[in-house]
Every structure is written in structure tokens, then in C-alpha cells.
mmCIF file of C-alpha atoms in Angstrom:
data_model
loop_
_atom_site.group_PDB
_atom_site.id
_atom_site.type_symbol
_atom_site.label_atom_id
_atom_site.label_comp_id
_atom_site.label_asym_id
_atom_site.label_seq_id
_atom_site.Cartn_x
_atom_site.Cartn_y
_atom_site.Cartn_z
ATOM 1 C CA UNK A 1 5.166 31.249 -6.503
ATOM 2 C CA UNK A 2 6.687 28.064 -7.998
ATOM 3 C CA UNK A 3 7.070 26.578 -4.540
ATOM 4 C CA UNK A 4 3.347 26.950 -3.986
ATOM 5 C CA UNK A 5 2.595 25.395 -7.376
ATOM 6 C CA UNK A 6 4.855 22.427 -6.598
ATOM 7 C CA UNK A 7 3.121 21.824 -3.268
ATOM 8 C CA UNK A 8 -0.283 21.762 -4.916
ATOM 9 C CA UNK A 9 0.978 19.505 -7.712
ATOM 10 C CA UNK A 10 2.362 16.980 -5.223
ATOM 11 C CA UNK A 11 -0.941 16.688 -3.384
ATOM 12 C CA UNK A 12 -2.978 16.477 -6.594
ATOM 13 C CA UNK A 13 -0.728 14.025 -8.431
ATOM 14 C CA UNK A 14 -1.375 10.287 -8.416
ATOM 15 C CA UNK A 15 2.149 9.427 -7.295
ATOM 16 C CA UNK A 16 3.545 10.917 -4.125
ATOM 17 C CA UNK A 17 7.073 11.688 -3.027
ATOM 18 C CA UNK A 18 8.358 9.810 0.019
ATOM 19 C CA UNK A 19 9.466 13.056 1.669
ATOM 20 C CA UNK A 20 5.926 14.463 1.476
ATOM 21 C CA UNK A 21 4.132 11.294 2.535
ATOM 22 C CA UNK A 22 4.828 12.104 6.184
ATOM 23 C CA UNK A 23 2.309 14.945 5.900
ATOM 24 C CA UNK A 24 -0.475 12.814 4.422
ATOM 25 C CA UNK A 25 -3.494 11.661 6.382
ATOM 26 C CA UNK A 26 -4.541 8.007 6.397
ATOM 27 C CA UNK A 27 -7.588 8.879 4.279
ATOM 28 C CA UNK A 28 -5.487 10.546 1.588
ATOM 29 C CA UNK A 29 -2.970 7.710 1.617
ATOM 30 C CA UNK A 30 -5.793 5.295 0.768
ATOM 31 C CA UNK A 31 -6.718 7.452 -2.216
ATOM 32 C CA UNK A 32 -3.149 7.169 -3.476
ATOM 33 C CA UNK A 33 -3.225 3.387 -3.059
ATOM 34 C CA UNK A 34 -6.132 3.095 -5.480
ATOM 35 C CA UNK A 35 -3.481 3.510 -8.162
ATOM 36 C CA UNK A 36 -0.921 0.784 -7.435
ATOM 37 C CA UNK A 37 2.543 2.129 -8.168
ATOM 38 C CA UNK A 38 6.014 1.431 -6.882
ATOM 39 C CA UNK A 39 6.333 5.003 -5.692
ATOM 40 C CA UNK A 40 3.070 4.930 -3.718
ATOM 41 C CA UNK A 41 3.791 1.625 -1.992
ATOM 42 C CA UNK A 42 7.384 2.643 -1.211
ATOM 43 C CA UNK A 43 6.167 5.892 0.297
ATOM 44 C CA UNK A 44 3.564 4.046 2.370
ATOM 45 C CA UNK A 45 6.155 1.549 3.622
ATOM 46 C CA UNK A 46 8.347 4.457 4.681
ATOM 47 C CA UNK A 47 5.372 6.053 6.474
ATOM 48 C CA UNK A 48 4.349 2.814 8.199
ATOM 49 C CA UNK A 49 7.887 2.417 9.524
ATOM 50 C CA UNK A 50 7.710 5.778 11.275
ATOM 51 C CA UNK A 51 4.031 6.523 11.919
ATOM 52 C CA UNK A 52 2.505 6.904 15.365
ATOM 53 C CA UNK A 53 0.082 4.206 16.506
ATOM 54 C CA UNK A 54 -2.859 6.595 16.103
ATOM 55 C CA UNK A 55 -2.077 7.062 12.405
ATOM 56 C CA UNK A 56 -1.902 3.311 11.817
ATOM 57 C CA UNK A 57 -5.116 2.661 13.750
ATOM 58 C CA UNK A 58 -6.956 5.220 11.626
ATOM 59 C CA UNK A 59 -5.426 3.771 8.448
ATOM 60 C CA UNK A 60 -6.590 0.285 9.425
ATOM 61 C CA UNK A 61 -10.063 1.432 10.492
ATOM 62 C CA UNK A 62 -10.525 3.145 7.130
ATOM 63 C CA UNK A 63 -9.772 -0.158 5.382
ATOM 64 C CA UNK A 64 -6.049 0.234 4.738
ATOM 65 C CA UNK A 65 -5.150 -3.419 5.111
ATOM 66 C CA UNK A 66 -8.083 -4.525 3.006
ATOM 67 C CA UNK A 67 -7.048 -2.013 0.325
ATOM 68 C CA UNK A 68 -3.498 -3.366 0.323
ATOM 69 C CA UNK A 69 -4.700 -6.971 0.100
ATOM 70 C CA UNK A 70 -7.063 -6.108 -2.755
ATOM 71 C CA UNK A 71 -4.256 -4.300 -4.575
ATOM 72 C CA UNK A 72 -2.064 -7.369 -4.130
ATOM 73 C CA UNK A 73 -4.757 -9.612 -5.609
ATOM 74 C CA UNK A 74 -5.147 -7.234 -8.540
ATOM 75 C CA UNK A 75 -1.405 -7.097 -9.149
ATOM 76 C CA UNK A 76 -1.142 -10.880 -8.954
ATOM 77 C CA UNK A 77 -3.952 -11.330 -11.483
ATOM 78 C CA UNK A 78 -2.405 -8.730 -13.769
ATOM 79 C CA UNK A 79 1.008 -10.366 -13.473
ATOM 80 C CA UNK A 80 -0.403 -13.780 -14.367
ATOM 81 C CA UNK A 81 -2.126 -12.325 -17.417
ATOM 82 C CA UNK A 82 0.999 -10.466 -18.509
ATOM 83 C CA UNK A 83 3.217 -13.515 -17.983
ATOM 84 C CA UNK A 84 1.837 -14.854 -21.227
ATOM 85 C CA UNK A 85 3.023 -11.671 -22.937
ATOM 86 C CA UNK A 86 6.396 -11.660 -21.124
ATOM 87 C CA UNK A 87 5.452 -8.414 -19.417
ATOM 88 C CA UNK A 88 5.038 -7.697 -15.748
ATOM 89 C CA UNK A 89 8.631 -7.298 -14.586
ATOM 90 C CA UNK A 90 7.757 -3.958 -13.002
ATOM 91 C CA UNK A 91 4.562 -5.422 -11.563
ATOM 92 C CA UNK A 92 6.711 -7.861 -9.575
ATOM 93 C CA UNK A 93 8.516 -4.963 -7.926
ATOM 94 C CA UNK A 94 5.231 -3.206 -7.229
ATOM 95 C CA UNK A 95 3.860 -6.435 -5.765
ATOM 96 C CA UNK A 96 6.905 -6.791 -3.538
ATOM 97 C CA UNK A 97 6.481 -3.253 -2.180
ATOM 98 C CA UNK A 98 2.827 -3.970 -1.461
ATOM 99 C CA UNK A 99 3.811 -7.134 0.430
ATOM 100 C CA UNK A 100 6.371 -5.127 2.409
ATOM 101 C CA UNK A 101 3.584 -2.748 3.507
ATOM 102 C CA UNK A 102 1.360 -5.653 4.561
ATOM 103 C CA UNK A 103 4.224 -7.249 6.480
ATOM 104 C CA UNK A 104 4.994 -3.942 8.206
ATOM 105 C CA UNK A 105 1.395 -3.757 9.422
ATOM 106 C CA UNK A 106 1.143 -7.391 10.462
ATOM 107 C CA UNK A 107 4.480 -7.301 12.277
ATOM 108 C CA UNK A 108 3.430 -4.292 14.338
ATOM 109 C CA UNK A 109 1.611 -4.610 17.634
ATOM 110 C CA UNK A 110 -1.097 -2.252 16.381
ATOM 111 C CA UNK A 111 -1.656 -4.216 13.181
ATOM 112 C CA UNK A 112 -1.674 -7.571 14.936
ATOM 113 C CA UNK A 113 -4.132 -6.277 17.521
ATOM 114 C CA UNK A 114 -6.375 -4.980 14.740
ATOM 115 C CA UNK A 115 -6.295 -8.323 12.942
ATOM 116 C CA UNK A 116 -7.150 -10.346 16.055
ATOM 117 C CA UNK A 117 -9.857 -8.028 17.408
ATOM 118 C CA UNK A 118 -11.741 -7.182 14.242
ATOM 119 C CA UNK A 119 -13.346 -9.509 11.731
ATOM 120 C CA UNK A 120 -12.939 -7.536 8.553
ATOM 121 C CA UNK A 121 -12.684 -8.329 4.877
ATOM 122 C CA UNK A 122 -8.909 -8.479 5.266
ATOM 123 C CA UNK A 123 -9.188 -11.335 7.751
ATOM 124 C CA UNK A 124 -11.500 -13.168 5.354
ATOM 125 C CA UNK A 125 -9.103 -12.531 2.466
ATOM 126 C CA UNK A 126 -6.210 -14.030 4.392
ATOM 127 C CA UNK A 127 -8.248 -16.952 5.719
ATOM 128 C CA UNK A 128 -9.689 -17.659 2.281
ATOM 129 C CA UNK A 129 -6.251 -18.435 0.911
ATOM 130 C CA UNK A 130 -6.654 -16.179 -2.122
ATOM 131 C CA UNK A 131 -3.427 -14.383 -1.411
ATOM 132 C CA UNK A 132 -0.818 -16.968 -2.230
ATOM 133 C CA UNK A 133 1.510 -14.152 -3.305
ATOM 134 C CA UNK A 134 2.037 -13.186 0.325
ATOM 135 C CA UNK A 135 3.670 -16.499 1.008
ATOM 136 C CA UNK A 136 6.052 -16.368 -1.954
ATOM 137 C CA UNK A 137 7.826 -13.256 -0.697
#
């Protein structure tokens, strides 16, 4: 019985375990990314390193790259605000994990093909130069 409860709790929780992220659909992974956390970005990076091309294509078509870029902008804004309060150390690690996910996508053939063949918000975000954080890591 407890095993069943744990399985349900993992799917319903905001953070996800890396071991269970392999079972998650691209749509569900995007729901997890709405709450930027070190655990969620680490799990996604792990998944992106091992996912089939079909999974990544679906993730990108559902707005995965745009979601990651928006999360990075949000984290950067939050870090700048917290810098005045000497907070944000953990945000830097979260930001780094988000950048690692973006790099994993852009360094893959599937991600590069998506970026060059589709004019999406993510292309505009990169071209607009709003994401200076990407270039610091």
C-alpha cells in the first residue's frame, strides 16, 4: 500500500525525483518547470541527455525551450533583486541547471533543427538579447 502512495505522491508533488523523470511525458515535464527548482531542472537535464528524439521534438513543440528561457529570465530578475539583500545563492545554482538544459537542447541535432526551422518565441527571446545570463555560463 505504501508503495502505491509513494508513486502517487511523486507524480503529484511539485519536485520530481530524477529516477522517476524517465517516465514523465513532455507535457508533464513542462508543468514541473513552471516551478523553477534545482531538482526539477536537474531531472530535466538528466532526461534530455537520454531521451529519444521523439520525446525532445514533442517537448519543443509544446514550448519547452520557450518555457526554459522564460524561467531563466525570471530567475535572473529574481537574482538581481535579491542581490541587494545578499540572497540568491541558491538561485544561481538553479539558474545554472536551467542553462545546462538549454545548452543540452541547443547542442542536440533535434534542438538545433527546431531552432532553425521554426520561428517561435524562443528564437525571438534569443535574438532580442534579453538573455544575457546564457552567455555568462
